mmCIF file of C-alpha atoms and ligand atoms in Angstrom:
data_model
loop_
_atom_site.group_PDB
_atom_site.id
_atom_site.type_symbol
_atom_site.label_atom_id
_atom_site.label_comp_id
_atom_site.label_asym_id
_atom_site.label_seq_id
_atom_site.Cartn_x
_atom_site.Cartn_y
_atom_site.Cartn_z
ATOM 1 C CA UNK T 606 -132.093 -36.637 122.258
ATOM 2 C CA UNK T 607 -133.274 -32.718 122.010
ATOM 3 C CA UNK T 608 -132.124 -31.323 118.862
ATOM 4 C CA UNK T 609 -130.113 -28.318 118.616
ATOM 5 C CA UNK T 610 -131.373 -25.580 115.998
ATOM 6 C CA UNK T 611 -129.281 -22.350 115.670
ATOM 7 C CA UNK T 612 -131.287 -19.188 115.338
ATOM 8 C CA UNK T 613 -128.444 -17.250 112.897
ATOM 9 C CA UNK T 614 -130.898 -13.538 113.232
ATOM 10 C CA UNK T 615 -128.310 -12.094 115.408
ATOM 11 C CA UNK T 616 -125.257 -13.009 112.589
ATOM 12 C CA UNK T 617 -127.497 -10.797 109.871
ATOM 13 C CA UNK T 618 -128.386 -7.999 112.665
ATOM 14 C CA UNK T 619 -124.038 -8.115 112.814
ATOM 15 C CA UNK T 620 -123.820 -7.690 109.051
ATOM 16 C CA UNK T 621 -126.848 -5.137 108.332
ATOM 17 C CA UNK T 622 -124.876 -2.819 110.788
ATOM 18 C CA UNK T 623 -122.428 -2.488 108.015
ATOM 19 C CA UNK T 624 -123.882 -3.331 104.410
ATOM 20 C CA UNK T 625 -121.685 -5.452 103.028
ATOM 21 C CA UNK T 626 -121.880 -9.606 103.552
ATOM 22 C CA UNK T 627 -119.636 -9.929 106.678
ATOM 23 C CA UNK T 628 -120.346 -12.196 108.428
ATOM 24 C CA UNK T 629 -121.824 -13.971 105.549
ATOM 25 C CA UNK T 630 -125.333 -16.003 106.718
ATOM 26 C CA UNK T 631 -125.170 -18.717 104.773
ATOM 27 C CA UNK T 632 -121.204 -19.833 104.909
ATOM 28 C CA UNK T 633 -122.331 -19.281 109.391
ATOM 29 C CA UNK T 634 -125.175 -21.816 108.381
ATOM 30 C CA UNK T 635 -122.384 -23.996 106.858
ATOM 31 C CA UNK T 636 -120.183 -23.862 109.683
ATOM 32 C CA UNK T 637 -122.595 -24.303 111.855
ATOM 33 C CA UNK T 638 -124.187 -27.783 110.490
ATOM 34 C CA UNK T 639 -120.859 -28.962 110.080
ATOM 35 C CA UNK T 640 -119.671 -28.155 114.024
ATOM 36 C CA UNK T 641 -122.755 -30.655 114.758
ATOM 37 C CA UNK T 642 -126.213 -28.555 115.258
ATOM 38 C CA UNK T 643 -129.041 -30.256 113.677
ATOM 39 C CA UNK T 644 -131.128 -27.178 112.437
ATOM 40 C CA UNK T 645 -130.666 -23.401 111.159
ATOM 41 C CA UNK T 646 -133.730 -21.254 112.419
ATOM 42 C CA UNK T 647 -134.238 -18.096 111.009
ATOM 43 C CA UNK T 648 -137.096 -15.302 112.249
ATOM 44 C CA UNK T 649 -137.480 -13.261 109.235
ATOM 45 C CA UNK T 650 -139.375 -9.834 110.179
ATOM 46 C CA UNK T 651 -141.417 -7.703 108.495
ATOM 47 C CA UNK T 652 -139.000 -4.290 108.587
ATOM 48 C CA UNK T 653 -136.204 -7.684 107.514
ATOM 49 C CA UNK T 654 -133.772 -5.767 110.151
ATOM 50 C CA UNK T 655 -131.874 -8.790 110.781
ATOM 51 C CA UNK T 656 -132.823 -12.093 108.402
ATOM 52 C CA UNK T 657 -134.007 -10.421 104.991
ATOM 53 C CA UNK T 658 -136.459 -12.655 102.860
ATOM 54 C CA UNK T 659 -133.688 -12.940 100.019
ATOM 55 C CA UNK T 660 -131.768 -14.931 102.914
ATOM 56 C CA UNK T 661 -134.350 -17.338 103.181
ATOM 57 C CA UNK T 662 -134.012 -18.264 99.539
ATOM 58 C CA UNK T 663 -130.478 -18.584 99.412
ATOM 59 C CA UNK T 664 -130.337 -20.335 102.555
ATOM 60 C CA UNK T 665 -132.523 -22.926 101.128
ATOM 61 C CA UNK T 666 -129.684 -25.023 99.176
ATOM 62 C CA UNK T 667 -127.021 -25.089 102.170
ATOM 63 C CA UNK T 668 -129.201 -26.264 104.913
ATOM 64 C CA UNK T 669 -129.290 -30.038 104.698
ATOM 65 C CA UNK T 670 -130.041 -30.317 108.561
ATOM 66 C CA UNK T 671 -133.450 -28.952 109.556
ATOM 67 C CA UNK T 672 -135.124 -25.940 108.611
ATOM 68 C CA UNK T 673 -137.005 -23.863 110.699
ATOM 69 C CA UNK T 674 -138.510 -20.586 109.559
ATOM 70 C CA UNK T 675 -140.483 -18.708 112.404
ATOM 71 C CA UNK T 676 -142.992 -15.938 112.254
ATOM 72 C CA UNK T 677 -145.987 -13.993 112.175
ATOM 73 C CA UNK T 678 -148.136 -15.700 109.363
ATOM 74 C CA UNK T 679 -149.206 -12.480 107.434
ATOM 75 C CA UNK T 680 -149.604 -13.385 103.587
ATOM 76 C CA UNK T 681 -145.982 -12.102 102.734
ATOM 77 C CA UNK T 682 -144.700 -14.659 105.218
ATOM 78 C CA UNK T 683 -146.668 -17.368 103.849
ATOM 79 C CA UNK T 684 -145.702 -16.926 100.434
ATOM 80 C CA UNK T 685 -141.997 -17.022 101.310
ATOM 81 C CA UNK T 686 -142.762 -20.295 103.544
ATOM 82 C CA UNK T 687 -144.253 -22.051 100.871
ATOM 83 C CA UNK T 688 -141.791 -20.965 98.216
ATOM 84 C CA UNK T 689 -138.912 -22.122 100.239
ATOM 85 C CA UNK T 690 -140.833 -25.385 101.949
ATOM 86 C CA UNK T 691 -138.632 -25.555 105.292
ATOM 87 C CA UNK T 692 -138.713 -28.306 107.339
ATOM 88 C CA UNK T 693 -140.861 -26.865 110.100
ATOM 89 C CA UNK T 694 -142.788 -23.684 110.073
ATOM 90 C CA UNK T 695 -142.953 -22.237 113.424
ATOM 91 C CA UNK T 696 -146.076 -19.392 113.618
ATOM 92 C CA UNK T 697 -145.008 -16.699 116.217
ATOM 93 C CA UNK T 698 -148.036 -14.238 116.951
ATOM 94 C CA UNK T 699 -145.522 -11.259 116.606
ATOM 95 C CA UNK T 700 -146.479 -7.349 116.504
ATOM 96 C CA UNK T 701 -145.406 -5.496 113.323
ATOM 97 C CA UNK T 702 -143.139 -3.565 115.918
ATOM 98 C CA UNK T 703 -142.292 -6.216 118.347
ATOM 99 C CA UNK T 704 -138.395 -6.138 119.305
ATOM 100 C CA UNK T 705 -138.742 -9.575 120.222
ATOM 101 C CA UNK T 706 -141.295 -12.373 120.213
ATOM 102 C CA UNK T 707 -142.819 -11.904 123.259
ATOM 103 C CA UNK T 708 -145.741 -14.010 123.807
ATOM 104 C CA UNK T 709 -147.560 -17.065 122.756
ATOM 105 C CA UNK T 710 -150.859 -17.753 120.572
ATOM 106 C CA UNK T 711 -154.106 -17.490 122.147
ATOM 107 C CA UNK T 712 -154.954 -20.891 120.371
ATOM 108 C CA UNK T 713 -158.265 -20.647 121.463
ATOM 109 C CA UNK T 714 -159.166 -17.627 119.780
ATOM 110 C CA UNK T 715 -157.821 -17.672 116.818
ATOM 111 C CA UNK T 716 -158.056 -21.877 116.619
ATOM 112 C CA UNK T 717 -159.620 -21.357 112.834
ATOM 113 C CA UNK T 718 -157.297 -18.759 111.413
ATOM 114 C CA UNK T 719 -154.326 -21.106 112.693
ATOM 115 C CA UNK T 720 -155.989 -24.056 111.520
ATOM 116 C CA UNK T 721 -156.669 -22.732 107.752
ATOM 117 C CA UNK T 722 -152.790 -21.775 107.456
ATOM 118 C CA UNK T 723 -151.745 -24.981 109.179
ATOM 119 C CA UNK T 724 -153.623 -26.815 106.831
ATOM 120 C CA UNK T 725 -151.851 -24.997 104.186
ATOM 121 C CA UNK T 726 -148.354 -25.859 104.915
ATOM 122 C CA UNK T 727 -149.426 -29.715 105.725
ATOM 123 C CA UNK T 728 -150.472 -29.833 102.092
ATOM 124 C CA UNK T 729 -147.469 -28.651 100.606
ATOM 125 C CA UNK T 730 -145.469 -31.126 102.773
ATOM 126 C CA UNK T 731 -144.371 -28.533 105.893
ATOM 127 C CA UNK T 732 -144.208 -29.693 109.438
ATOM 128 C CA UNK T 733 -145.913 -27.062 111.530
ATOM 129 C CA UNK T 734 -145.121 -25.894 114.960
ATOM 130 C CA UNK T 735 -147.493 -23.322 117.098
ATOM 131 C CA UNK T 736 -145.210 -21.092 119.469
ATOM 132 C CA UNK T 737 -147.635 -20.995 122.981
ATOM 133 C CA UNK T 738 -147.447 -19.995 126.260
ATOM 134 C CA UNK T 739 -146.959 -22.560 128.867
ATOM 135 C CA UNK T 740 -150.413 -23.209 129.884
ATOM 136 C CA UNK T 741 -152.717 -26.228 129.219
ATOM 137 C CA UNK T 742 -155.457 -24.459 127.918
ATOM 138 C CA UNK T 743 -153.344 -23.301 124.862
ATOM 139 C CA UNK T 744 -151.307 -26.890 124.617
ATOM 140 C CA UNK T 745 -154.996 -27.997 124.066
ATOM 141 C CA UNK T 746 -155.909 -25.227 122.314
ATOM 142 C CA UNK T 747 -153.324 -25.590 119.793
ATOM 143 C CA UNK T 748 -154.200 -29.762 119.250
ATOM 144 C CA UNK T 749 -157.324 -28.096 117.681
ATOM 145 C CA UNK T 750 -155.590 -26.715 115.168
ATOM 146 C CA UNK T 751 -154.269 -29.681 113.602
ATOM 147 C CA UNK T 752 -150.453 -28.341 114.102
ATOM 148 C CA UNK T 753 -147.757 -31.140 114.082
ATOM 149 C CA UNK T 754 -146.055 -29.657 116.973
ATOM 150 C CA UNK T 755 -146.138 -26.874 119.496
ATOM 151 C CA UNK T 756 -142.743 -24.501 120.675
ATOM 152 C CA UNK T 757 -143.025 -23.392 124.256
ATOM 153 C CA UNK T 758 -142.096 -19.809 124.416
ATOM 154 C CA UNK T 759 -138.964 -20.286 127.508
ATOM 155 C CA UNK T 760 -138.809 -16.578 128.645
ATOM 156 C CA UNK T 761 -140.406 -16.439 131.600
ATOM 157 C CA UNK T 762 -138.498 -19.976 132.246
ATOM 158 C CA UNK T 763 -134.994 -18.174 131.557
ATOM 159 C CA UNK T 764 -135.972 -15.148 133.664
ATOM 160 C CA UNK T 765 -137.191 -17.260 137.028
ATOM 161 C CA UNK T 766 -134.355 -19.225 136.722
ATOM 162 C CA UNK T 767 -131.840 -16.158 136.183
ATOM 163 C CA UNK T 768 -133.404 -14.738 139.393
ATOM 164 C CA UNK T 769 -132.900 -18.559 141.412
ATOM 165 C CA UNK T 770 -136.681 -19.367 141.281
ATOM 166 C CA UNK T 771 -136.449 -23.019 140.041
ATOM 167 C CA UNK T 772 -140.060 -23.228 140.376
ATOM 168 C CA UNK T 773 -140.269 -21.271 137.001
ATOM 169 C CA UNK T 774 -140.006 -25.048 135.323
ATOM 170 C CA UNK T 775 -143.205 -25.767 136.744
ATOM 171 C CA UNK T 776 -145.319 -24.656 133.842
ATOM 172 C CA UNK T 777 -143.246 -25.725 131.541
ATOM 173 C CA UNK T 778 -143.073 -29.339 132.596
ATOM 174 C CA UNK T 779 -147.167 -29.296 133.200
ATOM 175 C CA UNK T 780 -147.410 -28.008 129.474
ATOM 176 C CA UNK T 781 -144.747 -31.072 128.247
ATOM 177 C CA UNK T 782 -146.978 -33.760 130.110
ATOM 178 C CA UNK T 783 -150.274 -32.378 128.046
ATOM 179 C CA UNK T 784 -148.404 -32.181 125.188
ATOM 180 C CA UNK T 785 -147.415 -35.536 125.576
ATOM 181 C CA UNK T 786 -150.798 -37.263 126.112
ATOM 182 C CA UNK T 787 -152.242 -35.192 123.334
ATOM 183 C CA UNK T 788 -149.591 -36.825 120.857
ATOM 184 C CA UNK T 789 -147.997 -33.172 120.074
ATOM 185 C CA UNK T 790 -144.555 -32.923 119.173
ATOM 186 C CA UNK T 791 -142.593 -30.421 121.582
ATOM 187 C CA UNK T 792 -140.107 -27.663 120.595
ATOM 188 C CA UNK T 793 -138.675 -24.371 122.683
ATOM 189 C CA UNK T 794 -136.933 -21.714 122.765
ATOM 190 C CA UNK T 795 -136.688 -17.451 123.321
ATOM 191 C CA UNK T 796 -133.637 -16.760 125.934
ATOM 192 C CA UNK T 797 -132.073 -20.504 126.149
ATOM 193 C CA UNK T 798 -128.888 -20.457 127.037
ATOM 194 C CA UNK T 799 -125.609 -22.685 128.258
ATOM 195 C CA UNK T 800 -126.456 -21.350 131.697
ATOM 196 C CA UNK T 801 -130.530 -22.637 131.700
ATOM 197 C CA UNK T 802 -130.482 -25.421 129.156
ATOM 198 C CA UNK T 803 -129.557 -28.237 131.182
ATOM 199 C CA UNK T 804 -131.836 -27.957 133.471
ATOM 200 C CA UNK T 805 -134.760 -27.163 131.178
ATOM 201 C CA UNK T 806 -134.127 -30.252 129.187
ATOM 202 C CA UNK T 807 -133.528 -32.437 132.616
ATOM 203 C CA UNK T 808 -137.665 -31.073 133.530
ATOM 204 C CA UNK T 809 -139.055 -31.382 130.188
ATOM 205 C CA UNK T 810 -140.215 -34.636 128.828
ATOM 206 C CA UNK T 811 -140.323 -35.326 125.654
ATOM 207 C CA UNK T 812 -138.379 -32.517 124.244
ATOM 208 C CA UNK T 813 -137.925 -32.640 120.020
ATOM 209 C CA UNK T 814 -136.005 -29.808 119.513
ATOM 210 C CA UNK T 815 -134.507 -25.908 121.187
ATOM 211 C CA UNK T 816 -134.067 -23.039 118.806
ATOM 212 C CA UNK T 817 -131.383 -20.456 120.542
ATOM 213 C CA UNK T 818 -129.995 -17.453 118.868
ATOM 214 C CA UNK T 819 -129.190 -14.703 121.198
ATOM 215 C CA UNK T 820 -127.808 -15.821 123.893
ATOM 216 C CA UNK T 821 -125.769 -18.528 121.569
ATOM 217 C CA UNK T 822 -124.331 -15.794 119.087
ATOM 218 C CA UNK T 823 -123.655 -13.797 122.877
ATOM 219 C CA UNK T 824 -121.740 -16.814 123.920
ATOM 220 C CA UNK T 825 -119.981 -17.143 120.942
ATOM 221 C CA UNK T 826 -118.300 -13.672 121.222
ATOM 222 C CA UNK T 827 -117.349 -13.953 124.390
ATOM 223 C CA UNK T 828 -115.788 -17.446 123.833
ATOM 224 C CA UNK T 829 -114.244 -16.360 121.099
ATOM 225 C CA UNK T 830 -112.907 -13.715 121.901
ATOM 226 C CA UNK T 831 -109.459 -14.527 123.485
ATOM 227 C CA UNK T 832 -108.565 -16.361 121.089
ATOM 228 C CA UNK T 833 -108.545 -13.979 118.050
ATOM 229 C CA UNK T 834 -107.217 -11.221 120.400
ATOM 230 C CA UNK T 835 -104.048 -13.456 120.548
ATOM 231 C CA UNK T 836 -103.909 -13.967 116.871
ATOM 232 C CA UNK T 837 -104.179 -10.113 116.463
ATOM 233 C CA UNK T 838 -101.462 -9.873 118.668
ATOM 234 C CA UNK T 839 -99.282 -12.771 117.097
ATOM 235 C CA UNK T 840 -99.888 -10.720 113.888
ATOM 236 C CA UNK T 841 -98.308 -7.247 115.508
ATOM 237 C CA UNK T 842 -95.420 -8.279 117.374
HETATM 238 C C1 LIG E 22 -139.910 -17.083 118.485
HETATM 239 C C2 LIG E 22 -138.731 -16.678 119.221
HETATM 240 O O1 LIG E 22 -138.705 -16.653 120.424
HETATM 241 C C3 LIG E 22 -137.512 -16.317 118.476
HETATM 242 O O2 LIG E 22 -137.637 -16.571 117.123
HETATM 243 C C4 LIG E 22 -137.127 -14.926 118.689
HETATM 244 O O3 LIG E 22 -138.253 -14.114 118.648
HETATM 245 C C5 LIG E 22 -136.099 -14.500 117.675
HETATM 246 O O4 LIG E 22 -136.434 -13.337 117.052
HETATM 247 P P1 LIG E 22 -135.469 -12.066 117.172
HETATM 248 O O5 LIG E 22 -134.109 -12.527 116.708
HETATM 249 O O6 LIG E 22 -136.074 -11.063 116.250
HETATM 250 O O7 LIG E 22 -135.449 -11.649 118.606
HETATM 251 N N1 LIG E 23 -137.566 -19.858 118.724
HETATM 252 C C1 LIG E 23 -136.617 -19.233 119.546
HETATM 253 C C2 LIG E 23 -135.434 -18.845 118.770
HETATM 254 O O1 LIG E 23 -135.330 -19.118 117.590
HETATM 255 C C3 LIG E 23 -134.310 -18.151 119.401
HETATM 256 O O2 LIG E 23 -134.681 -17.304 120.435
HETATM 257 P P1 LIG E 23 -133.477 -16.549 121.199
HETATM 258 O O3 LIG E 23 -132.492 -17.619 121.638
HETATM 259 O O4 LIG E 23 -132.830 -15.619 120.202
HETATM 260 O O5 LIG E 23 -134.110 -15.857 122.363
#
């Protein structure tokens, strides 16, 4: 079985727009555990324009499922990671600036830096997870480190397979088989969605767990939708 863990970014970008706590993060986390997902992923960034760091801490007591906290391991981050002890940290090689996460580590390169911080979070009892490219190189790369697990980054996946181009898995099923023989734990996500994920998961051996946020909170609108437009309506006859 793949776990399911809900990236809820997009449900604080919704209530930053405003001020105010609506929708409210952690009664979404709630909900969300309790309709059957087995994690809450957050992706706190630096500017916090979506997840803020306080939401981190108060989303610490209502998560019972697993927690996954994602980003770019400057000493702010860290801090906040080891205050809060998730289950998983997930280090994302993000730009100050970067609308999105939108590439993997070069595990090679910076192998030591990731293995210091990695070591880090193993001592205070935190599951790590290394967000990579689909290549070999870096699956191997990252087994240097020392990280428990590694999270393919699925966007070039989502966008192939958007286009028709099933080939697009190929990578990503290479990248599951080294994982596999090195004894790495396997994780995904970035542009997942009910449209791509049943295939992904039918080419990719050995998969732990997805994080999916966009495309999920997307989904949610737009399958929500009639349904509270008829309760409006119910309301105003
Ligand atoms: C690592 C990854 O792919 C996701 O965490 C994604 O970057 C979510 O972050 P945003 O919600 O800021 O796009
Ligand atoms: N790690 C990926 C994630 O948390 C969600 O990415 P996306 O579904 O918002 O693209």
């Amino acid at each position: 079985m793949t776990k399911l863990s809900v990236n809820i970014n997009k449900i604080a970008t919704l209530r930053n727009s405003r001020g105010g706590n609506m929708p409210n993060v952690v009664k979404a986390a709630i909900d969300i555990q309790e309709f059957g997902a087995q994690g809450i992923t957050i992706h706190p960034r630096p500017d916090e324009r979506h997840i803020r760091y306080q939401d981190a801490r108060d989303l610490k007591s209502v998560v019972y499922t697993e927690f996954n906290i994602e980003g770019n391991p400057v000493k702010k981050f860290i801090d906040l990671v080891l205050e809060v002890k998730p289950t998983q940290v997930t280090l994302v090689p993000d730009a100050v600036d970067a609308i999105t996460s939108d590439a993997g580590w070069d595990t090679i390169k910076h192998k030591s830096f990731l293995a210091e911080v990695i070591s880090e979070f193993k001592r205070n009892g935190i599951r790590t997870s290394i967000f990579v490219d689909p290549v070999v190189k870096m699956v191997e790369g990252a087994k240097e480190t020392g990280t428990d697990r590694i999270e393919l980054y699925t966007e070039s996946f989502a966008a192939e397979y958007e286009k028709g181009n099933m080939d697009g898995i190929k990578p990503y099923t290479e990248a599951a088989l080294a994982a596999r023989k090195l004894n790495l734990g396997l994780n995904a996500g970035h542009d997942l969605s009910l449209e791509n994920i049943l295939f992904f998961k039918e080419n990719i051996p050995g998969l732990l767990e997805v994080s999916i946020g966009h495309a999920l909170i997307c989904e949610s609108l737009y399958l929500g939708l009639e349904n509270v437009v008829q309760m409006y309506l119910a309301k105003l006859k």
